[in-house]
XYZ file of C-alpha atoms in Angstrom:
403
model
C 58.534 36.458 98.594
C 61.979 34.572 98.916
C 64.089 36.995 101.111
C 67.830 36.988 102.325
C 69.107 33.828 100.312
C 72.629 33.777 99.412
C 74.035 31.342 96.877
C 74.771 28.805 99.570
C 71.338 28.625 100.886
C 69.914 28.461 97.010
C 72.053 25.524 96.611
C 71.644 23.626 99.514
C 67.610 23.939 98.906
C 68.532 22.302 95.562
C 69.777 19.016 97.462
C 66.948 18.400 99.593
C 63.975 16.018 98.881
C 61.537 18.976 98.540
C 63.159 22.059 96.362
C 62.471 25.878 96.674
C 60.833 25.760 93.471
C 57.937 23.091 94.884
C 57.014 25.299 97.963
C 53.886 26.915 96.619
C 53.057 28.556 100.223
C 52.498 32.103 100.076
C 53.632 32.728 103.477
C 56.653 31.223 103.166
C 60.102 33.423 103.415
C 63.772 32.254 103.625
C 65.961 33.856 105.710
C 69.645 32.793 105.361
C 71.568 33.185 109.065
C 74.615 34.580 107.594
C 72.577 37.722 106.271
C 72.117 38.820 109.737
C 75.415 37.678 111.241
C 76.227 41.077 111.095
C 74.020 44.226 111.855
C 76.595 47.195 112.345
C 77.386 49.675 114.637
C 74.416 51.545 113.452
C 71.652 48.471 113.369
C 68.341 48.720 115.599
C 68.973 45.962 117.738
C 66.590 44.508 119.743
C 66.763 45.526 123.336
C 63.208 43.395 124.726
C 63.084 39.843 123.664
C 59.359 39.578 124.934
C 57.670 41.906 122.643
C 60.337 42.796 120.143
C 60.583 39.748 118.202
C 62.727 39.040 114.952
C 61.123 39.741 111.540
C 63.747 41.226 109.293
C 61.391 41.068 106.327
C 58.516 42.933 108.187
C 55.573 40.940 106.885
C 52.603 40.632 108.487
C 52.068 37.258 110.040
C 51.048 34.545 110.084
C 54.362 33.672 108.227
C 56.888 30.431 107.944
C 60.072 31.575 108.794
C 62.816 29.114 107.005
C 65.858 29.466 108.734
C 67.507 25.959 107.131
C 66.699 24.027 103.917
C 66.045 20.907 106.252
C 62.795 22.794 107.604
C 61.173 21.804 103.690
C 61.095 18.203 104.439
C 58.773 18.964 107.782
C 56.638 21.895 105.520
C 56.084 19.823 102.739
C 55.398 21.639 99.147
C 52.029 23.116 100.320
C 52.394 24.515 103.863
C 49.713 26.959 105.316
C 49.165 28.339 108.979
C 46.441 30.139 109.771
C 43.201 30.948 112.578
C 40.927 28.388 112.809
C 39.244 29.698 116.362
C 39.253 33.028 117.933
C 37.520 35.083 120.564
C 39.019 38.358 120.677
C 39.779 39.657 124.581
C 39.878 35.933 125.759
C 42.633 33.417 126.676
C 40.732 30.351 125.994
C 43.254 28.659 124.432
C 46.113 28.860 126.563
C 47.879 25.455 127.495
C 47.433 21.590 128.109
C 46.552 20.532 124.240
C 45.539 17.188 123.765
C 44.625 15.360 120.817
C 42.209 12.300 121.517
C 42.720 10.331 118.542
C 39.685 7.818 118.795
C 37.292 11.032 119.051
C 39.460 13.462 116.846
C 39.303 16.242 118.958
C 41.353 18.961 120.841
C 41.155 19.828 124.079
C 42.880 22.831 125.740
C 42.334 25.042 129.014
C 42.527 28.675 129.297
C 44.322 31.595 130.758
C 43.703 33.416 133.710
C 44.639 36.871 135.284
C 43.770 40.916 135.248
C 47.028 41.525 133.412
C 45.345 39.745 130.045
C 41.941 41.858 131.453
C 40.227 38.614 131.711
C 38.872 36.403 134.490
C 41.171 36.595 137.633
C 43.161 33.707 138.860
C 40.798 33.503 142.464
C 38.565 31.044 140.277
C 38.808 27.823 138.168
C 39.897 28.101 134.601
C 38.234 26.412 131.956
C 38.467 23.478 129.573
C 37.262 23.337 125.983
C 37.697 21.645 122.812
C 37.580 21.689 118.852
C 36.687 19.032 116.650
C 38.801 18.051 114.279
C 36.527 17.031 111.411
C 34.730 20.980 111.642
C 38.406 22.268 111.116
C 38.937 19.899 107.972
C 35.787 20.817 106.910
C 36.065 24.596 107.357
C 39.335 24.698 105.695
C 38.325 22.582 102.637
C 35.321 25.303 101.719
C 37.871 28.087 102.178
C 38.469 29.571 99.029
C 42.350 30.740 100.496
C 45.030 28.666 101.867
C 45.611 31.492 104.189
C 42.328 32.999 105.257
C 41.340 32.395 108.729
C 38.269 30.551 109.663
C 36.364 30.063 112.658
C 34.755 26.960 114.304
C 33.396 25.853 117.199
C 34.773 26.119 120.283
C 32.633 24.057 123.413
C 33.367 24.661 126.750
C 33.448 21.423 128.963
C 31.593 21.529 132.228
C 34.364 19.488 134.205
C 34.033 19.195 137.781
C 35.611 21.702 139.923
C 37.910 18.107 141.531
C 40.791 19.550 139.170
C 41.663 23.409 139.717
C 43.751 25.264 137.278
C 44.677 22.997 134.916
C 48.288 24.020 132.963
C 49.106 20.908 131.422
C 48.143 18.006 129.860
C 48.586 14.897 127.505
C 47.575 11.300 126.689
C 45.375 10.120 126.316
C 45.794 7.883 129.117
C 43.562 4.650 129.055
C 41.733 6.649 126.507
C 41.357 9.505 129.309
C 42.427 13.230 129.108
C 45.637 13.010 131.558
C 45.543 16.839 133.223
C 48.669 18.291 134.805
C 46.837 20.762 137.484
C 48.620 23.617 139.336
C 46.012 23.821 142.175
C 44.240 27.018 143.558
C 44.592 28.166 146.838
C 44.331 25.647 149.697
C 43.250 23.173 146.538
C 46.141 20.720 145.739
C 48.182 20.281 142.641
C 47.038 16.825 140.921
C 47.270 14.694 138.074
C 43.590 13.682 137.023
C 42.156 11.793 134.536
C 39.176 13.232 132.529
C 36.630 11.433 131.005
C 36.434 13.120 127.228
C 32.849 12.887 127.080
C 29.970 13.686 129.423
C 29.490 13.372 132.287
C 33.268 14.346 131.887
C 33.927 12.820 135.721
C 37.096 13.096 137.047
C 39.798 10.664 138.759
C 42.611 12.241 140.902
C 45.942 10.001 140.431
C 47.934 12.489 142.866
C 48.008 15.081 144.863
C 50.896 15.134 147.196
C 54.545 13.927 147.418
C 54.590 12.129 150.763
C 52.246 14.321 152.338
C 53.465 17.604 151.102
C 51.440 19.501 148.786
C 53.730 20.514 145.435
C 53.894 23.996 144.435
C 51.646 24.319 141.128
C 52.053 21.277 138.820
C 52.778 22.636 135.084
C 53.475 20.405 132.011
C 54.008 16.119 131.701
C 54.742 13.571 129.486
C 53.755 9.958 129.559
C 57.348 8.102 129.062
C 56.693 5.825 125.587
C 58.522 2.651 127.545
C 57.902 2.734 130.656
C 54.170 4.254 130.411
C 54.895 6.386 133.972
C 53.779 9.646 134.171
C 56.543 12.488 134.261
C 55.766 16.034 135.231
C 57.359 19.543 136.145
C 56.785 21.437 139.508
C 57.020 24.819 139.400
C 56.007 27.962 141.634
C 53.918 30.052 139.169
C 50.786 29.775 141.141
C 52.909 31.591 143.649
C 54.054 33.866 141.088
C 50.659 34.622 139.803
C 48.889 34.715 143.485
C 46.717 31.786 143.105
C 49.044 29.419 145.185
C 50.426 29.551 148.783
C 54.168 30.054 149.772
C 56.291 27.483 147.941
C 57.558 24.433 150.325
C 59.181 22.204 147.819
C 62.434 22.869 145.346
C 61.114 23.514 141.619
C 61.706 19.566 140.284
C 60.734 17.010 137.866
C 58.780 13.951 139.054
C 58.163 10.630 137.767
C 54.994 8.881 138.981
C 54.104 4.870 138.515
C 50.471 4.601 138.520
C 50.835 0.474 138.509
C 53.114 0.663 142.107
C 52.240 3.991 143.436
C 56.474 4.815 143.310
C 56.842 8.616 143.269
C 60.397 9.825 142.599
C 62.538 13.280 141.884
C 64.055 12.448 138.480
C 65.610 16.146 138.081
C 65.987 19.279 139.981
C 68.667 22.413 139.507
C 66.488 24.531 137.111
C 65.165 27.672 138.168
C 61.857 27.010 136.532
C 60.946 24.044 134.954
C 58.008 23.958 132.788
C 57.794 22.308 129.281
C 58.459 18.370 129.114
C 58.720 15.854 126.231
C 60.629 12.901 125.224
C 62.435 11.502 122.223
C 60.662 8.980 120.553
C 62.548 5.970 121.887
C 62.266 7.927 125.399
C 66.168 7.740 125.624
C 66.299 11.527 125.836
C 64.017 14.593 127.724
C 63.777 17.664 126.978
C 62.578 20.179 129.301
C 61.871 23.966 129.011
C 63.119 26.374 132.147
C 61.405 29.574 132.041
C 63.250 31.420 134.461
C 63.165 34.642 132.674
C 59.595 35.190 133.521
C 58.855 35.669 136.964
C 55.173 36.598 137.488
C 54.460 39.136 139.391
C 58.088 39.614 140.196
C 58.578 40.593 136.465
C 61.189 39.625 133.721
C 64.799 39.136 133.605
C 66.341 38.352 130.538
C 68.996 37.383 132.144
C 67.573 34.197 133.553
C 66.749 30.850 131.484
C 64.791 30.879 128.616
C 66.674 27.480 127.755
C 65.465 24.103 126.750
C 68.085 21.599 128.082
C 68.320 18.301 126.896
C 68.917 15.144 129.340
C 69.868 11.503 128.918
C 67.148 9.371 130.759
C 68.893 6.309 132.990
C 67.512 3.278 131.198
C 66.742 1.724 134.652
C 65.817 4.473 137.132
C 64.570 7.036 134.235
C 66.233 9.508 136.239
C 67.324 12.967 133.652
C 71.004 12.927 133.453
C 73.674 14.510 131.818
C 72.151 18.030 131.531
C 72.979 19.988 128.451
C 71.599 22.952 126.474
C 69.707 22.479 123.456
C 68.546 25.870 122.475
C 68.243 29.014 123.917
C 64.668 30.980 122.561
C 65.603 34.520 120.908
C 61.555 35.337 121.808
C 60.251 34.983 125.245
C 60.541 31.595 127.005
C 60.209 28.451 125.958
C 56.997 26.617 126.905
C 55.282 23.423 125.967
C 57.361 21.279 123.798
C 56.558 18.562 121.324
C 58.771 15.906 119.165
C 57.900 14.766 115.844
C 58.403 11.232 114.242
C 62.006 12.146 112.791
C 63.386 13.835 116.193
C 62.728 17.397 115.539
C 61.763 19.286 118.274
C 58.582 21.812 118.777
C 58.523 24.754 121.303
C 55.746 27.348 121.961
C 57.797 30.886 122.588
C 57.139 34.194 122.711
C 56.618 34.682 118.719
C 55.229 31.427 117.353
C 56.121 27.870 117.579
C 60.502 27.261 117.088
C 61.333 23.849 115.417
C 64.731 22.300 115.701
C 66.617 19.083 114.605
C 67.564 16.555 116.847
C 71.086 18.519 117.016
C 69.643 21.765 118.196
C 69.747 23.115 115.206
C 66.821 26.011 114.317
C 65.436 25.100 111.199
C 62.545 27.763 111.284
C 59.626 28.837 113.313
C 55.454 29.124 112.692
C 55.856 32.894 113.192
C 52.682 34.453 114.855
C 53.853 37.491 116.266
C 52.579 36.651 119.510
C 52.686 34.182 122.568
C 52.303 30.654 121.844
C 52.155 28.489 125.045
C 51.806 25.357 123.659
C 50.763 22.937 120.385
C 50.014 19.287 119.983
C 49.549 17.262 116.447
C 46.536 16.323 115.731
C 46.967 13.503 113.319
C 49.770 13.757 110.349
C 50.313 16.950 108.848
C 48.632 19.165 111.604
C 49.784 20.999 114.242
C 47.345 22.705 116.063
C 48.954 26.295 118.153
C 47.494 27.604 121.134
C 48.076 31.493 121.028
C 45.833 33.023 124.096
C 42.802 34.762 122.047
C 43.137 32.042 119.101
C 44.021 29.001 117.910
C 46.092 28.240 114.670
C 46.620 25.104 112.465
C 49.616 24.712 110.391
C 49.365 22.274 107.756
C 52.647 20.695 107.089
C 54.371 17.338 105.810
C 55.190 16.199 109.838
C 53.993 13.940 112.201
C 53.838 13.752 116.092
C 55.304 10.682 118.389
C 52.620 8.951 120.262
C 51.639 10.059 123.201
C 48.578 7.759 123.631
C 49.101 5.182 125.933
C 48.932 2.192 127.023
């Protein structure tokens, strides 16, 4: 299934620890960037980045698109990408993916909105989970490495003290750390949730010195200080479930030990996904400014991941620079593996870059993948609204559970 492979590309492949000859996946397609660098005056150029995706081989997704030989070390010799849960027409798997290592379960939140043909945003969204032992058993029983399976999705009965969960990480002290946008006059919040019944909720933070946040979106725990960093953006207002914004779109740091709350970065149009390098010295932030809720889309706005240096003392974000600009939709959730490669959910699947911002490849599903999480070594769980995928690969995510 190899396509568009130049002599340079073949030579480069042979220099890798894993070679093309060792790759057994029928889903993998090789794309030499030089083969489409010039398309010509009569070419059919893409005009819309949110729905018109880059798939020059016209193969049916899910695919694994390889743009650089270094992607092979991430994939391993037998990568696969397949559906593990699906509920057609129901965006049950939207955001806030958390893998709980002790329970080996992946938790996530649903979407809302009439534009998705589902429940409006005038009620709380749902938290569900899948058990990875069920996934492992289903994949092992399957006679194909590409055929979909459909494990049980369990919706949890979590108290409504958490409202509109859009982000999640951890575990934090063995609890789920949920980043909640709030709804109507119910405030945005950070909350700890017991991963087992009765799923009791403890609110950690719901204001900035007496002022409500706009609608908290995503966050991570810093790997050294264990402070919680989170983004605040106006999407709750732009999706008609939060009041008029009262604060700038900003990134915050919250120290649960001292209660210290501070702004660590501003100036982004719509800060969204957030992740740290393994040593915590670099922060990656997605700016989804091209997506404007009820105001529509503006492709001249940011669809960009920025990298920042994290100050070793104050932990403010310094020296902003472009890490990657997305060619499909906007970047959303971000994760980092143990080799420093950066993963982000985008308009056509999950994109992967090396630490220098070189696009290595994509887990191409042909639709939006808002977020993803490593569920142990070699298992990347991808949320795609009405379906959940797993990429079986050779990489492992950095630790997200603290302390």
